[in-house]
Amino acid sequence: MGWYIGRRLLQMVPVFFGATLLIYALVFLLPGDPILALFGERPASPAAVAELRERYNLDEPFIVQYLLFIKGIFTLDFGESFSGRPVIEQLAEAFPVTIKLALIALAIEAVFGIAFGFLAGLRRGGLFDSTVLFLSLVVIGIPVFVLGFTAQYLFGVKWGVVDPTVGGDPTFAELLLPGAVLGALSFAYVLRLTRNSVAEALSADHVRTATAKGLGRPRVVTVHVLRNSLIPVVTFLGADLGALMGGALVTEGIFNVPGVGRLLYQAVIRSEGPTVVSVVTVLVLVYLLANLVVDLLYAVLDPRIRYV
Amino acid sequence: MTEPTSTPAERPVGGDAPLLQVRDLHVDFSSGGKPVHAVRGVNFSVYPGQTVAVVGESGSGKSTSAQAVIGLLPGNGKVVGGQVLFDGQDIAHASKKEFVALRGRHIGLVPQDPMSNLNPVWSIGFQIREALEANGLAKGAAAKERAVELLEEAGLGDAARRAKQYPHEFSGGMRQRALIAIGLSSRPRLLIADEPTSALDVTVQRQILDHLDTLTAEMGTAVLLITHDLGLAAERAEHLVVMYKGQVVESGPALEILQRPQHPYTQRLVSAAPSLASRRLESVHRAEVVEHAREHAVEAHERVAGGTHAAVGADTATPNVIEVRNLVKEFHLRGSGLRGETLRAVDDVSFSVRRGTTTAVVGESGSGKSTVAQMVLSLLPVTSGSVLFDGVDLTELDRKQLFEFRRRVQPIFQNPYGSLDPSWSIFRTVEEPLRVHGVGDAKSREARVRDLLEKVSLPASSLRRFPNELSGGQRQRVAIARALALNPEVVVCDEAVSALDVLVQGQILTLLNDLQAELGLTYLFITHDLAVVRQIADDVVVMEKGRLVESATTDEVFESPKQAYTKALLEAIPGGSIRLGA
Amino acid sequence: MSETTVRPGQEHYVAPLDTTPLAAVDAVDESTPSASLWGDAWKQLRRRPLFIVPSLIIVLLIVVALFPSLFTSVNPRYQELSRALEGGSEGHPLGFTRLGTDVYARLVHGARASISVGLITTAIVVVVGGVVGALAGFFGGWIDALLSRLVDMFFALPLILGAIVMLQALQGRNVWTVALTLSLFGWPQVARIMRSSVLQVRGNEYVTAAKSLGLGRFSTLARHVLPNALGPVIVIATISLGTFIAAEATLSFLGIGLPSSVVSWGGDISNAVPSVRTDPWILLWPSIALSVTVLSFLMLGDALRDALDPKGRTR
């Protein structure tokens, strides 16, 4: 297992540098003046331009610029937004909210996705299965922002069940609707994945053998079918975190949740280039880390990996 | 718990009443449209403590019948008629609950493929313990202890440590022992053994079957043995049931059936069963074949020499078409560690193949026999040593010569389902070698393909068909036609008949033998099956763990094997000791 | 274990030949018409509603995207501010937007942006991802190690996040730049699927057989490996087409996708947001159009998976 972790960590090093280099290159190597581009359509004051030029060390060769950028990441120096507040400070404020939101979304997609997927997989080809499969496809087909507005309109405006927007320092209850919207897409994916892997596991030879041992059906489907089916689902949850972050951007924007997504959303709307780059960089790091955690979890779940 | 002391005949209860009686059993599978009648009116009985074997080819309904007995038919299968009497009770339509009570405790199962029948995410000990707990035999710590005992009983050393391990840490044979431990854990009165050892090497197979025999005899467990291997069935069972296309064609005492088969199908099966009694298939005198092969080689030389470059080999055909000298192949494995390990898959192997004859390379899994074949085909670089084809070292061939070499040496592989491109029609598949080597024009190629299909006895209508429409044996014929398209001198058959049913296997062996005589071919035959060797080979090379153990003529190897390993291999052939009827 | 006495029910029994007729060993069934794998897939597909319905919708969408004037003669950019937010009326079945443009006309003309971004992106992604995946899977070794790390790097940037970073730095956005941006972050997925599919096919004995025929490596890849590895890629391409359309709409909604000069569903949804509480239907129509389009591609992908990719089968 030690070797497995070590190898995973080693593999992450080039990916980390490659991904950050990619982000950096996207901003600073594209044709045109990157500083002016960072300002988007708004007019740039010469002072601000000079400040940014210095901050991003644009007078240095590209590789030096990049290395300084990496140094900034390791020293948690992400610069300031146009309002003059350090980005790291804003991130520190926003992260707890987003983590709360993400946990709600994750819980919803995992619990309901696995439960429905499990039931559908057990009765493959039945009415429940067909219905759930089709509905999950519909959920996947509706883009997050459409779903978000629809939910906001129905629950917030028309029926008035919840506040349409959340506002500062939200409680878990307030985050329930945005969390559900955020988790909806992945819920559908988890459902389909669980359903397929349960259906596949059901026809596995070792499940037949377990039945032949004299185990009752409940024990067979939980201990032998579900346990094995969860392995791909867990891997998916990690990879899916990327989609969740893209979704958080939209969801937090719509519901006005003061999280990292809204920070990014507002930076995008206001064309605050430097903030966008910083926040995305942080999110990519979180994503890489989360995937590493999932890889380790995978090793715990699947004994075949442990000894490789 | 059943007392293991009494012999079946002396048993007070049920000695005269059958434990299991299958009466006029019908099983249908519904897949989309029409139902498929998989089992039609099957009858047989199993007495307490007795071993009964159901023998048949794939698709004969033998496994389906067994699955019906234990209520484990796949989802689209259904018992549509007849009775399954277990201890006098009809269980053909028993409820799910009744089957749960019955399984494990009264009817155990040892499944076919040890690789897929253990749950990879639970430890072996857990999987045995679970059976004990489900059948109410032991709980908690006691179950844990008992699981270790059961593993020991199944013949696994160091059982306490083994119980904590996971299936992927076990070899095939060890897994099968674990499965036997599970199947017998609750001391059932009937054990269904569904091809329990067909995925294992012969020597392991023998050990495990012997052990299973001992255990079931001690416990007085009746065994319903499902197998495709007539020899194995006759050796292990008292009573045989021969199935063909869902029906029982013949049943009765094992020896009687083997020695005096009545039904034409059984007769066919008995005569095709590869066993020690069988001999080298003969079509023409061997000397004539060898001479023919030499002529063929000379022709090939002339054909090649017509080209601009120097021909491979000398002007005269050498008697040894292939010479393998001190061949070594090492693989670097990525182990747990930075450096990894080196595996010596082939270790200093030397032998030669005489033109116009068949040389068999025999060994169990991991013997390196297929690696040798790959190197002879120049598909894999050698680590050291050399393979000489017609006196020329393969490693010294340039690209053009290698291309020419490919024309003269062709392979036939094991898996009939993987050896043909599923998206190519049979015509395209057989024509491909001709196109690649630029032989003839479209018209002459088509004529050649037709000719080749005729040679392998496939109707011309198969030209437009695709591999998925053909059976395994038919695909293998297509693979043979493809291999022969370029008129090669040597054909390397890598387990070419291992995946086929016995009758089809016999048919393909005969075909290969006839083709050898007709075309003057030389075969290098890679196989794990000594019985097949006897039918087709002139010379034998025995390999074990990468090393050459023994190499001699087939007769010498079979009649006076020199090495202990060769003897063990020979003894392990199922049914070897039984004299078949004339 | 020899038993001399034969017990009742175990006497030597031989089935009469007329009830158990003997067939020739391994005869070819010549009664059925021959069919290729693709032919089989087509036969299976053309009867399934899950295939027919989305296919019809997609054909309709393509016609709308190519010839919007067949469906409306109203200029989608013409603003009648006096009729802003007005409901449906003669010639304007779905009413007017906040800026006084015709909702229906914008719906019809918006199809082109979505469909073209989706198609262009998918085409690029399949070619780039397909080539990278095929090379990595087929050649293995250091080529695989190198390409796989490259794929990992791009994979570390989630589609929307990567697109945001790139697009906010880009000047002069249009259908092509949006499609190129989405392609840049979309190809790794295709590459991964192609790689694993090629790896699986590569292990087949017919590939070894081709090699021992003397067929070159690239010919083997093109003739034997790719055709058999294509199934999962076709499936993921179809599904991705839907995903890319949704992503384009999301970006346009965020204001960094297509510029407002291009009529697009995402842009229209964004424009309708301020009046969502009072006039939700303006938001509703482009949302429905967008969702139905995405859903059609997903459904088609699902149907194709059942027919082409036996491993991922849902039924």
PDB file of C-alpha atoms in Angstrom, chain C residues 215-293:
ATOM      1  CA  LEU C 215       1.122  -6.189 -41.831  1.00  0.00           C
ATOM      2  CA  GLY C 216       2.712  -2.883 -40.787  1.00  0.00           C
ATOM      3  CA  ARG C 217       1.928  -1.363 -37.437  1.00  0.00           C
ATOM      4  CA  PHE C 218      -0.005   1.605 -38.751  1.00  0.00           C
ATOM      5  CA  SER C 219      -1.946  -0.595 -41.164  1.00  0.00           C
ATOM      6  CA  THR C 220      -2.812  -2.921 -38.299  1.00  0.00           C
ATOM      7  CA  LEU C 221      -3.965   0.030 -36.238  1.00  0.00           C
ATOM      8  CA  ALA C 222      -6.059   1.419 -39.070  1.00  0.00           C
ATOM      9  CA  ARG C 223      -7.524  -1.812 -40.410  1.00  0.00           C
ATOM     10  CA  HIS C 224      -7.999  -4.003 -37.366  1.00  0.00           C
ATOM     11  CA  VAL C 225      -7.747  -1.992 -34.180  1.00  0.00           C
ATOM     12  CA  LEU C 226      -9.548   1.272 -34.875  1.00  0.00           C
ATOM     13  CA  PRO C 227     -12.695  -0.149 -36.479  1.00  0.00           C
ATOM     14  CA  ASN C 228     -13.195  -2.399 -33.475  1.00  0.00           C
ATOM     15  CA  ALA C 229     -12.306   0.249 -30.912  1.00  0.00           C
ATOM     16  CA  LEU C 230     -14.632   2.864 -32.312  1.00  0.00           C
ATOM     17  CA  GLY C 231     -17.868   1.836 -30.601  1.00  0.00           C
ATOM     18  CA  PRO C 232     -17.278   3.415 -27.161  1.00  0.00           C
ATOM     19  CA  VAL C 233     -15.857   6.526 -28.821  1.00  0.00           C
ATOM     20  CA  ILE C 234     -18.954   7.017 -30.945  1.00  0.00           C
ATOM     21  CA  VAL C 235     -21.044   6.698 -27.810  1.00  0.00           C
ATOM     22  CA  ILE C 236     -19.029   9.207 -25.806  1.00  0.00           C
ATOM     23  CA  ALA C 237     -18.892  11.590 -28.775  1.00  0.00           C
ATOM     24  CA  THR C 238     -22.666  11.628 -29.018  1.00  0.00           C
ATOM     25  CA  ILE C 239     -23.066  12.223 -25.306  1.00  0.00           C
ATOM     26  CA  SER C 240     -20.307  14.859 -25.311  1.00  0.00           C
ATOM     27  CA  LEU C 241     -22.068  16.720 -28.096  1.00  0.00           C
ATOM     28  CA  GLY C 242     -24.903  17.292 -25.670  1.00  0.00           C
ATOM     29  CA  THR C 243     -22.507  18.209 -22.880  1.00  0.00           C
ATOM     30  CA  PHE C 244     -20.696  20.738 -25.051  1.00  0.00           C
ATOM     31  CA  ILE C 245     -23.944  22.389 -26.049  1.00  0.00           C
ATOM     32  CA  ALA C 246     -24.829  22.696 -22.364  1.00  0.00           C
ATOM     33  CA  ALA C 247     -21.348  24.047 -21.590  1.00  0.00           C
ATOM     34  CA  GLU C 248     -21.561  26.651 -24.345  1.00  0.00           C
ATOM     35  CA  ALA C 249     -24.923  27.763 -22.990  1.00  0.00           C
ATOM     36  CA  THR C 250     -23.484  27.962 -19.473  1.00  0.00           C
ATOM     37  CA  LEU C 251     -20.590  30.100 -20.685  1.00  0.00           C
ATOM     38  CA  SER C 252     -22.884  32.363 -22.698  1.00  0.00           C
ATOM     39  CA  PHE C 253     -25.097  32.594 -19.644  1.00  0.00           C
ATOM     40  CA  LEU C 254     -22.062  33.712 -17.625  1.00  0.00           C
ATOM     41  CA  GLY C 255     -21.420  36.346 -20.269  1.00  0.00           C
ATOM     42  CA  ILE C 256     -18.093  34.948 -21.406  1.00  0.00           C
ATOM     43  CA  GLY C 257     -19.321  32.563 -24.065  1.00  0.00           C
ATOM     44  CA  LEU C 258     -20.753  33.846 -27.292  1.00  0.00           C
ATOM     45  CA  PRO C 259     -21.019  37.627 -27.547  1.00  0.00           C
ATOM     46  CA  SER C 260     -24.465  39.243 -27.476  1.00  0.00           C
ATOM     47  CA  SER C 261     -24.286  39.833 -31.215  1.00  0.00           C
ATOM     48  CA  VAL C 262     -24.738  36.090 -31.752  1.00  0.00           C
ATOM     49  CA  VAL C 263     -28.242  34.803 -31.114  1.00  0.00           C
ATOM     50  CA  SER C 264     -27.881  31.940 -28.641  1.00  0.00           C
ATOM     51  CA  TRP C 265     -30.082  30.159 -26.141  1.00  0.00           C
ATOM     52  CA  GLY C 266     -27.596  30.618 -23.327  1.00  0.00           C
ATOM     53  CA  GLY C 267     -27.399  34.355 -23.966  1.00  0.00           C
ATOM     54  CA  ASP C 268     -31.190  34.613 -24.126  1.00  0.00           C
ATOM     55  CA  ILE C 269     -31.565  32.790 -20.818  1.00  0.00           C
ATOM     56  CA  SER C 270     -29.050  35.181 -19.304  1.00  0.00           C
ATOM     57  CA  ASN C 271     -30.961  38.162 -20.668  1.00  0.00           C
ATOM     58  CA  ALA C 272     -34.220  36.835 -19.299  1.00  0.00           C
ATOM     59  CA  VAL C 273     -32.882  36.472 -15.738  1.00  0.00           C
ATOM     60  CA  PRO C 274     -33.733  39.960 -14.465  1.00  0.00           C
ATOM     61  CA  SER C 275     -37.410  39.460 -15.260  1.00  0.00           C
ATOM     62  CA  VAL C 276     -37.613  35.855 -14.049  1.00  0.00           C
ATOM     63  CA  ARG C 277     -39.937  36.713 -11.166  1.00  0.00           C
ATOM     64  CA  THR C 278     -42.447  38.532 -13.261  1.00  0.00           C
ATOM     65  CA  ASP C 279     -42.209  36.872 -16.658  1.00  0.00           C
ATOM     66  CA  PRO C 280     -40.712  33.410 -16.262  1.00  0.00           C
ATOM     67  CA  TRP C 281     -41.863  32.181 -19.675  1.00  0.00           C
ATOM     68  CA  ILE C 282     -39.201  34.215 -21.509  1.00  0.00           C
ATOM     69  CA  LEU C 283     -36.653  32.184 -19.626  1.00  0.00           C
ATOM     70  CA  LEU C 284     -38.674  29.029 -20.045  1.00  0.00           C
ATOM     71  CA  TRP C 285     -38.637  28.757 -23.854  1.00  0.00           C
ATOM     72  CA  PRO C 286     -34.890  28.869 -24.520  1.00  0.00           C
ATOM     73  CA  SER C 287     -34.418  26.649 -21.460  1.00  0.00           C
ATOM     74  CA  ILE C 288     -36.760  24.046 -22.905  1.00  0.00           C
ATOM     75  CA  ALA C 289     -35.117  24.233 -26.325  1.00  0.00           C
ATOM     76  CA  LEU C 290     -31.699  23.827 -24.779  1.00  0.00           C
ATOM     77  CA  SER C 291     -32.716  20.945 -22.509  1.00  0.00           C
ATOM     78  CA  VAL C 292     -34.519  19.049 -25.265  1.00  0.00           C
ATOM     79  CA  THR C 293     -31.476  19.401 -27.518  1.00  0.00           C
TER      80      THR C 293
END
